[in-house]
PDB file of C-alpha atoms and ligand atoms in Angstrom:
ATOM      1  CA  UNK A   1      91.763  78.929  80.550  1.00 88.00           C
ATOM      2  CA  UNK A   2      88.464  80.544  79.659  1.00 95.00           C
ATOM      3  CA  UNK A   3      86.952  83.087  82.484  1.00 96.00           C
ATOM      4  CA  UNK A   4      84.895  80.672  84.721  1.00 97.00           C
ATOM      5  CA  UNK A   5      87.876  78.337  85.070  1.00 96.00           C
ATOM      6  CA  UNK A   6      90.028  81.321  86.439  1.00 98.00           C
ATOM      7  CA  UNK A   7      87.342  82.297  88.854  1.00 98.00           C
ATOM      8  CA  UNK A   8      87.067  79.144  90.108  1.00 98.00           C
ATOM      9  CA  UNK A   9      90.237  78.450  90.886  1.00 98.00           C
ATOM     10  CA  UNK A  10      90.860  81.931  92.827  1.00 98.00           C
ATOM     11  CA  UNK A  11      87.889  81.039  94.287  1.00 98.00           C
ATOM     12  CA  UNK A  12      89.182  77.556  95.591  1.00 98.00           C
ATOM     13  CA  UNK A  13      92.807  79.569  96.407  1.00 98.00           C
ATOM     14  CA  UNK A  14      90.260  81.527  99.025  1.00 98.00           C
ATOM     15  CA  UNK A  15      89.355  78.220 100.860  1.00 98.00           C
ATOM     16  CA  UNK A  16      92.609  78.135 101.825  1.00 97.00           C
ATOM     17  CA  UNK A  17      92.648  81.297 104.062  1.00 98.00           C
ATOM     18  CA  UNK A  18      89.635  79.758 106.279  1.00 98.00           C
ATOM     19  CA  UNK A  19      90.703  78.827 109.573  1.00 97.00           C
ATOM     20  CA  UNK A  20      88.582  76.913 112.003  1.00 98.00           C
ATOM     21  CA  UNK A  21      86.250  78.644 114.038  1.00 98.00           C
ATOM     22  CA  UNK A  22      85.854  81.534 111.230  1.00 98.00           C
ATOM     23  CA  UNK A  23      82.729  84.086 111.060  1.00 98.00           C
ATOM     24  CA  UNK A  24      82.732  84.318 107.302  1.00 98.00           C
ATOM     25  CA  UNK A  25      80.905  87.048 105.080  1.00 98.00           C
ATOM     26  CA  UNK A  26      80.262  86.034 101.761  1.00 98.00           C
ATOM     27  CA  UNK A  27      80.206  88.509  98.653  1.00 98.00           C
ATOM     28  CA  UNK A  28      77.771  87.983  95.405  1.00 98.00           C
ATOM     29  CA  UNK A  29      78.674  87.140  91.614  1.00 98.00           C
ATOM     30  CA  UNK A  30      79.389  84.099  89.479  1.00 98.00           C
ATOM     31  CA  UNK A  31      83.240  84.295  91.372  1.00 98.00           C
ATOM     32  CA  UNK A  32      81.813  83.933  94.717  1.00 98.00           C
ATOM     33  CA  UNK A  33      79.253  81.333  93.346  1.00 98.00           C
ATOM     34  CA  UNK A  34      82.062  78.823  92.771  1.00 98.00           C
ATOM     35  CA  UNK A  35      82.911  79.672  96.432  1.00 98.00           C
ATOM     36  CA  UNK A  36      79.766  78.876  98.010  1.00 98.00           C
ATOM     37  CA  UNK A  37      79.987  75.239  95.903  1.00 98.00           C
ATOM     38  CA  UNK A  38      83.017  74.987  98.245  1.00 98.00           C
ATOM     39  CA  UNK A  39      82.328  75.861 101.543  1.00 98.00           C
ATOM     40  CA  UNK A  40      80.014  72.217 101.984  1.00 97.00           C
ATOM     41  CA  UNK A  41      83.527  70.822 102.037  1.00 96.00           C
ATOM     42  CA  UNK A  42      84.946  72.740 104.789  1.00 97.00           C
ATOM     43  CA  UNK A  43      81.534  73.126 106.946  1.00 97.00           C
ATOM     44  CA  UNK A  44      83.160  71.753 110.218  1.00 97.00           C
ATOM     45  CA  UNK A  45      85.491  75.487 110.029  1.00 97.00           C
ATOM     46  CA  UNK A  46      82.367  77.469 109.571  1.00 98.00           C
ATOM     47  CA  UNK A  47      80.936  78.797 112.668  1.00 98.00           C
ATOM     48  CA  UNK A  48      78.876  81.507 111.027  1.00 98.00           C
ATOM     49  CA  UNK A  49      77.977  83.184 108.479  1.00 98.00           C
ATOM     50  CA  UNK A  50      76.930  86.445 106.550  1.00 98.00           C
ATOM     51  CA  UNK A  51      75.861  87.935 103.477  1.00 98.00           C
ATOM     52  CA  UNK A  52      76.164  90.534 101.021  1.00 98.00           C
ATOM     53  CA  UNK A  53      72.817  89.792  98.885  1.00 98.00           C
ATOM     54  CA  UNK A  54      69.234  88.251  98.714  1.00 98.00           C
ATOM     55  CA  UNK A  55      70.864  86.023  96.131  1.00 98.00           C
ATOM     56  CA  UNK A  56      73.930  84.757  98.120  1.00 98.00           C
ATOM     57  CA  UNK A  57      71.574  83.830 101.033  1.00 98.00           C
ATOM     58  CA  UNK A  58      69.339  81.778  98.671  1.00 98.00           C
ATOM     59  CA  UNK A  59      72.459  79.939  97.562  1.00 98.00           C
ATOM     60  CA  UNK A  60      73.893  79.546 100.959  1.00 98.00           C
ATOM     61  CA  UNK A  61      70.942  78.410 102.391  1.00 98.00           C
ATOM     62  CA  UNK A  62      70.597  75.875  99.824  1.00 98.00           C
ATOM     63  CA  UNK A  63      73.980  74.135 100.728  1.00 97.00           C
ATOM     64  CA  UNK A  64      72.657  74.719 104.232  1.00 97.00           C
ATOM     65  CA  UNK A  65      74.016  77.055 105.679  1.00 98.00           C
ATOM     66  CA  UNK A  66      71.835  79.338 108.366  1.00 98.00           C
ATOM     67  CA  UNK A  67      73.246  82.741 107.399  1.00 98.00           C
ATOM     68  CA  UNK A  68      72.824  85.332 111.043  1.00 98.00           C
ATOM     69  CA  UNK A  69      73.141  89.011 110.072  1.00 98.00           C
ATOM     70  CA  UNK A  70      76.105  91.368 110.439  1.00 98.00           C
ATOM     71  CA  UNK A  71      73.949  93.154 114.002  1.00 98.00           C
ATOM     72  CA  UNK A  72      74.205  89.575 115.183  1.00 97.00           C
ATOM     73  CA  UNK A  73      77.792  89.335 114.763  1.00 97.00           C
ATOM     74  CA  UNK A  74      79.362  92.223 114.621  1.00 96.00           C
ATOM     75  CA  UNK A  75      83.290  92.844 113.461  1.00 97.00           C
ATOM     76  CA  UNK A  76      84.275  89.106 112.287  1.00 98.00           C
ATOM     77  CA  UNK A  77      87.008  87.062 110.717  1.00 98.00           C
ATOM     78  CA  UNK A  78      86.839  87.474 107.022  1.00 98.00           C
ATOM     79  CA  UNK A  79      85.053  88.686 104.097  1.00 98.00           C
ATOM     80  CA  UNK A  80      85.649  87.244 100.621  1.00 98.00           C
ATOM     81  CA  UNK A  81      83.859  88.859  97.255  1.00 98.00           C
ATOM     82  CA  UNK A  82      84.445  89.269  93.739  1.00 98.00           C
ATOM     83  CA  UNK A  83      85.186  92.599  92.332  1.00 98.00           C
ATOM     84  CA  UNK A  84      84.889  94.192  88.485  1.00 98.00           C
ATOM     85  CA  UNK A  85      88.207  95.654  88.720  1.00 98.00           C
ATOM     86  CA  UNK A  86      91.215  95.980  90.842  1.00 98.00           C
ATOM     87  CA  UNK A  87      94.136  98.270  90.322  1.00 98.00           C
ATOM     88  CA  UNK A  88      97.429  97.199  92.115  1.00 98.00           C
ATOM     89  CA  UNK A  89      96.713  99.256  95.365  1.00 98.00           C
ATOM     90  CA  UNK A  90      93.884  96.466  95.343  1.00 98.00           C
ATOM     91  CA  UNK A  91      91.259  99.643  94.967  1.00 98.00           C
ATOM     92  CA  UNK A  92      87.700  97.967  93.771  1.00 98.00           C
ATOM     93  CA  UNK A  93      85.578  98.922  91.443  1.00 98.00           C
ATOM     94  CA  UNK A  94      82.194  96.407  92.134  1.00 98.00           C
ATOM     95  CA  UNK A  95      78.569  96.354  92.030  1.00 98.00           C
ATOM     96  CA  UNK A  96      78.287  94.828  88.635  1.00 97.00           C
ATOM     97  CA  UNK A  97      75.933  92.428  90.163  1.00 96.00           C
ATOM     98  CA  UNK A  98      74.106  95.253  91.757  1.00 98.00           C
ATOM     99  CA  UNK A  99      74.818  94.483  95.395  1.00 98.00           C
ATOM    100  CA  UNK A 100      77.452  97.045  96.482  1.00 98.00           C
ATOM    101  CA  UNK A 101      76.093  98.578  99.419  1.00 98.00           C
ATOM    102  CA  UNK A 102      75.977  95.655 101.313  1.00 98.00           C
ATOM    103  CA  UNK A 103      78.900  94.105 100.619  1.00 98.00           C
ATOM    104  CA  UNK A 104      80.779  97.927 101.537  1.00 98.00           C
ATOM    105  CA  UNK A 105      79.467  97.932 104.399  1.00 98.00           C
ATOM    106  CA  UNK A 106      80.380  93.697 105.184  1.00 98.00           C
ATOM    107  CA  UNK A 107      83.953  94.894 103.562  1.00 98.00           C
ATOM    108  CA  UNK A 108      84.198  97.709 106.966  1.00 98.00           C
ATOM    109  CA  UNK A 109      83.128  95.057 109.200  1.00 98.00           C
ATOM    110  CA  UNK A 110      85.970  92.232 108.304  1.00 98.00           C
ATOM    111  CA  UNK A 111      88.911  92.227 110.089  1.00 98.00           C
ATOM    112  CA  UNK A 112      90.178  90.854 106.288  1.00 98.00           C
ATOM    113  CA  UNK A 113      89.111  91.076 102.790  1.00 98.00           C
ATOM    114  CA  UNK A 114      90.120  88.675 100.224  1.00 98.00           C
ATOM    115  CA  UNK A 115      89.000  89.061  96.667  1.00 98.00           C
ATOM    116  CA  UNK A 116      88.648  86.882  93.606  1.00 98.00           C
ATOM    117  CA  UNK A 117      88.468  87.930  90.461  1.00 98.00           C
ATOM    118  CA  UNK A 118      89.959  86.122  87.067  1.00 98.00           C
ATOM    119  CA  UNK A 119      93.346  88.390  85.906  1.00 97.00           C
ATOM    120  CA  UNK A 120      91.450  90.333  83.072  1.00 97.00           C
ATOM    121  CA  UNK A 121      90.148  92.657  86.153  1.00 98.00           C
ATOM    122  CA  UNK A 122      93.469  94.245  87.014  1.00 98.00           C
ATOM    123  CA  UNK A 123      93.710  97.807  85.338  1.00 98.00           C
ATOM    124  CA  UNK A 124      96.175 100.214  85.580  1.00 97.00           C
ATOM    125  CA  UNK A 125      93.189 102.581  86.303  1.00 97.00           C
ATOM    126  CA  UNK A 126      90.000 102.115  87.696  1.00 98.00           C
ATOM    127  CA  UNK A 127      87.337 103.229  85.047  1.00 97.00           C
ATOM    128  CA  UNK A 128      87.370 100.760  82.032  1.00 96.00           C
ATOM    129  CA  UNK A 129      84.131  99.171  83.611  1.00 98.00           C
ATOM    130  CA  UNK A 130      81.539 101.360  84.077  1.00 98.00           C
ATOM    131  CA  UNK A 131      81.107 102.838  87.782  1.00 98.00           C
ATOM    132  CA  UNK A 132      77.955 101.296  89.196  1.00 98.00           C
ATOM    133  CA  UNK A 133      76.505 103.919  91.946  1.00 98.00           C
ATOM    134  CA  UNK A 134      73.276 103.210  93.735  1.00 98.00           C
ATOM    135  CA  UNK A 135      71.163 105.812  94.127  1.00 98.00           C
ATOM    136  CA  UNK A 136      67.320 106.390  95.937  1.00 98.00           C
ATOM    137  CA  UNK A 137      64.645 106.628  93.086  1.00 98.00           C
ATOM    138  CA  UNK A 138      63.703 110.091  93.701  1.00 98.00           C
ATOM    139  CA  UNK A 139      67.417 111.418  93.296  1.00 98.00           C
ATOM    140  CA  UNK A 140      68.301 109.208  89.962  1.00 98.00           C
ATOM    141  CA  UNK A 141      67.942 112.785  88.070  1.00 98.00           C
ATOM    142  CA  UNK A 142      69.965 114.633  90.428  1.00 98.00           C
ATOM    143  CA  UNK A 143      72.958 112.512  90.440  1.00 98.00           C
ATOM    144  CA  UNK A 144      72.925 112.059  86.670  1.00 98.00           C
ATOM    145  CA  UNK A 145      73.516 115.319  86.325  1.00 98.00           C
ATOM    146  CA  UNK A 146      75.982 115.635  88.726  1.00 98.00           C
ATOM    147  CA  UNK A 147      78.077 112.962  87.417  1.00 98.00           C
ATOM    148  CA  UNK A 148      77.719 114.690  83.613  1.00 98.00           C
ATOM    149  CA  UNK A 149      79.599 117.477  85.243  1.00 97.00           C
ATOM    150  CA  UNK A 150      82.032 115.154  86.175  1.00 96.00           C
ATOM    151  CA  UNK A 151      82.320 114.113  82.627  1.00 96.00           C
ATOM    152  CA  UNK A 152      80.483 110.569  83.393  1.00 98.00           C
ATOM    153  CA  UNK A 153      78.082 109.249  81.095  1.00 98.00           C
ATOM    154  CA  UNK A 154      75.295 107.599  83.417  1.00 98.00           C
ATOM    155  CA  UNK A 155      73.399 104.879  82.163  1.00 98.00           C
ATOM    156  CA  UNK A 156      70.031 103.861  84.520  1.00 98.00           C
ATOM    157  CA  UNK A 157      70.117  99.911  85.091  1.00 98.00           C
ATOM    158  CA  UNK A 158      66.671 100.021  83.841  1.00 97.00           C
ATOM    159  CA  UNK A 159      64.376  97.291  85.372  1.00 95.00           C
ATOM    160  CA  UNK A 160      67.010  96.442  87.795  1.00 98.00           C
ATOM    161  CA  UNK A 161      65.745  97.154  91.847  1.00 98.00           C
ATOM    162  CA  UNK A 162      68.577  96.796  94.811  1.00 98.00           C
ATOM    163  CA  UNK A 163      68.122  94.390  97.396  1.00 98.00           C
ATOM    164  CA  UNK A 164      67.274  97.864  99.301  1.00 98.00           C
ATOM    165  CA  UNK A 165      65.130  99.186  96.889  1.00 98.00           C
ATOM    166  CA  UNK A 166      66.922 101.286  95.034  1.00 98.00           C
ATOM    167  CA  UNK A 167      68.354 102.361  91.654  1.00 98.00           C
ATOM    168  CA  UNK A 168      71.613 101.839  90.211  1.00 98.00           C
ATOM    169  CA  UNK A 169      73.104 103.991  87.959  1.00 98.00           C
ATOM    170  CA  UNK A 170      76.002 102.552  85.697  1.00 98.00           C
ATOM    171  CA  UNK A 171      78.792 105.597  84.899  1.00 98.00           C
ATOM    172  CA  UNK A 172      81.035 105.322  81.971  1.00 98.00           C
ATOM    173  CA  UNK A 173      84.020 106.778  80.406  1.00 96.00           C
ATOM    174  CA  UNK A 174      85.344 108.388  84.246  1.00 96.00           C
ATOM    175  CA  UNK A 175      88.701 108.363  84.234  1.00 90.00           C
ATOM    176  CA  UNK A 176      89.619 107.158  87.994  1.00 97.00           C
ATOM    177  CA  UNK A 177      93.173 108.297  88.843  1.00 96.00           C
ATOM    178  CA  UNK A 178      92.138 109.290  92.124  1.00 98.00           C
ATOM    179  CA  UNK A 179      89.949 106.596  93.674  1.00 98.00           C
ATOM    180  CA  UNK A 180      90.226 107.723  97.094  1.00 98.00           C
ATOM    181  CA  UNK A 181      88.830 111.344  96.132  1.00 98.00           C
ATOM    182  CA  UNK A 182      86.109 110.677  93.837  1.00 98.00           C
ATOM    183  CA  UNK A 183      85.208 107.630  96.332  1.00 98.00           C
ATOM    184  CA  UNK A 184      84.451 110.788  99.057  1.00 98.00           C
ATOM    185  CA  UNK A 185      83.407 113.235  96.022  1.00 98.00           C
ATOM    186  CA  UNK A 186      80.695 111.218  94.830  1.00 98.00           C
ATOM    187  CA  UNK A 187      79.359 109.925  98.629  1.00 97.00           C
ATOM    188  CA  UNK A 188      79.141 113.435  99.184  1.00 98.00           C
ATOM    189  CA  UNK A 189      76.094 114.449  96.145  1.00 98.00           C
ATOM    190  CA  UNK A 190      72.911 114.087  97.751  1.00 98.00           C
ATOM    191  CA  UNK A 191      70.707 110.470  97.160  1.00 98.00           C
ATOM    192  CA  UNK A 192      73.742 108.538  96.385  1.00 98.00           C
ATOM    193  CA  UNK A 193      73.543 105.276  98.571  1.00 98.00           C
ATOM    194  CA  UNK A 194      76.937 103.906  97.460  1.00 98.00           C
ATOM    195  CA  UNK A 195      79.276 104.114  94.972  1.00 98.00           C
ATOM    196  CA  UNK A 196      81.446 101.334  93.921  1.00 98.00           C
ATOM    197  CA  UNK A 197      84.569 102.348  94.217  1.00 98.00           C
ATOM    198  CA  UNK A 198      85.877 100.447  97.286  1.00 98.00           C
ATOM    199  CA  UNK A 199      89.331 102.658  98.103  1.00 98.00           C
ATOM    200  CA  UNK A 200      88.935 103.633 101.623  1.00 98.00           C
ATOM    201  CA  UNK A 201      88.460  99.728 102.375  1.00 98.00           C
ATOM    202  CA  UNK A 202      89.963  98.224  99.704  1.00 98.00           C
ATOM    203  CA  UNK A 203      91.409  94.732  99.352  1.00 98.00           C
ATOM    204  CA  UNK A 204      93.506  93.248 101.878  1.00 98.00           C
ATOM    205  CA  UNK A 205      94.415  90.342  99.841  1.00 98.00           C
ATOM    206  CA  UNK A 206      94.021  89.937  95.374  1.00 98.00           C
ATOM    207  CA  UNK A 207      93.777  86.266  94.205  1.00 98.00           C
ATOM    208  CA  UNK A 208      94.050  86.672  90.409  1.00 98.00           C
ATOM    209  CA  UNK A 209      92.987  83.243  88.237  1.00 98.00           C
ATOM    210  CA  UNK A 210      95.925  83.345  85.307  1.00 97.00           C
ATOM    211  CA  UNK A 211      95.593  82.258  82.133  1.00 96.00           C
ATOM    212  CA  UNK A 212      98.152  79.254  82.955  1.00 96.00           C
ATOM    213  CA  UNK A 213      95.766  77.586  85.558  1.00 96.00           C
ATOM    214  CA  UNK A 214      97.551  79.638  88.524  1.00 97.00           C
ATOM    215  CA  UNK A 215      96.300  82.178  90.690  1.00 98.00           C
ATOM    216  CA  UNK A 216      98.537  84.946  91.016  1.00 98.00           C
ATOM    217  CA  UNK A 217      98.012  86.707  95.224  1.00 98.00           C
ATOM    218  CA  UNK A 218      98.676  90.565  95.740  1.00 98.00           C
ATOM    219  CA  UNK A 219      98.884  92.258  98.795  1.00 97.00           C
ATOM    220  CA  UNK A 220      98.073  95.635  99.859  1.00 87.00           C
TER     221      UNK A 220
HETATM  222  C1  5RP B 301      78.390  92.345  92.718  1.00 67.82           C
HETATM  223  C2  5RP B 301      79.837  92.541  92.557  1.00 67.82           C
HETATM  224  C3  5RP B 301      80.625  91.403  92.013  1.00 67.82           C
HETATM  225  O1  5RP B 301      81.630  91.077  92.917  1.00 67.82           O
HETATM  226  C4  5RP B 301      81.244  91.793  90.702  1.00 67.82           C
HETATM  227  O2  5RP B 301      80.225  92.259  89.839  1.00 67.82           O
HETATM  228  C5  5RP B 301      81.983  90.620  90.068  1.00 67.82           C
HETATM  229  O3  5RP B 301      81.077  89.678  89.626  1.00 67.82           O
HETATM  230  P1  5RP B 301      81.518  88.303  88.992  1.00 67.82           P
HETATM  231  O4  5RP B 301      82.163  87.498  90.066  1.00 67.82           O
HETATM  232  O5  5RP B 301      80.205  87.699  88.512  1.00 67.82           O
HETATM  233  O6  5RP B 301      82.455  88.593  87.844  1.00 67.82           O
HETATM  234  O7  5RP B 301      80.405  93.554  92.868  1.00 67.82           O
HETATM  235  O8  5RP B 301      77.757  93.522  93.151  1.00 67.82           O
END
């Protein structure tokens, strides 16, 4: 099984958890792509829907789908998104793709979040990926230098602009043994937007793609 096979099937493993009637948020990334190619089949469930990025709203709106805004609907049903890595608590590290804040804040507002990701992602410790934080512009120097005191290495996502307008910075070798703490720790410097670590929402529900065609589910 090669990586995009293993997404896709977690990704078809999620259709299963859609009941009629649901408000569904929708995540961003080549997991949740295989998703959206999905939810044409199971329209007549889908009362409405939201979404996490620009790009998942072109997509959706392609396979037709009107996509209302999360101040139209409020709390709702269920959230489903990729992630870059999950330890076992089902703690997050995302914003590979660069759309973080918005799907943190469309993680808060689900009732549940599933997420997808291909087994590869699950990590003792969070950290192995590099931690994507999105920061305003004018602060990018400020919370570089914040996070080299943490021991981070920040790399700016040069040429790369947030669906809000932002920067992100990409933080390597950060050894994450305490996700909820250095979730708060980083919030907490001044211009950060969001940081990816998703531990005070994490996962309500893992669906891992295996390597044997399976998809492995994990609970919190
Ligand atoms: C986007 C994300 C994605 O969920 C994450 O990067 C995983 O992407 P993919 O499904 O392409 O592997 O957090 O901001």
């Amino acid at each position: 099984m090669n990586a995009s096979d293993k997404k896709r099937n977690a990704a078809k493993a999620a259709i299963e958890f859609i009941e009629p009637g649901v408000t569904l948020g929708v995540g961003t990334g080549s997991t949740v792509n295989f998703l959206i190619e999905l939810l044409p089949e199971i329209r007549d469930k889908i009362d409405r829907v939201v979404s996490s990025s620009i790009a998942s709203t072109t997509i959706l709106e392609a396979h037709g789908f009107e996509v209302s805004t999360l101040n139209e609907v409020g709390d709702y049903d269920l959230y489903i998104d990729g992630a870059d890595e999950s330890n076992k608590r089902l703690q997050l590290i995302k914003g590979g793709g660069g759309a973080l804040t918005r799907e943190k804040v469309l993680a808060a507002a689900a009732r549940r979040f599933i997420c997808i990701v291909e087994d590869t992602k699950l990590v003792g410790m969070l950290g192995r990926f590099p931690l994507p934080i999105e920061v305003l512009p004018m602060a990018q120097e400020l919370v570089s230098r914040r996070m080299l005191k943490m021991r981070g290495q920040p790399i700016w996502r040069e040429g790369f602009v947030t669906d809000n307008g932002n920067h992100i910075l990409d933080v390597h070798d950060l050894q994450i043994s305490n996700p909820l703490e250095m979730e708060a720790r980083i919030n907490r410097i001044p211009g950060v937007v969001t940081v990816g670590i998703f531990a005070h929402r994490p996962a309500d529900i893992l669906l891992l793609g295996t390597d044997d065609g399976g998809v492995r589910e994990m609970r919190s």
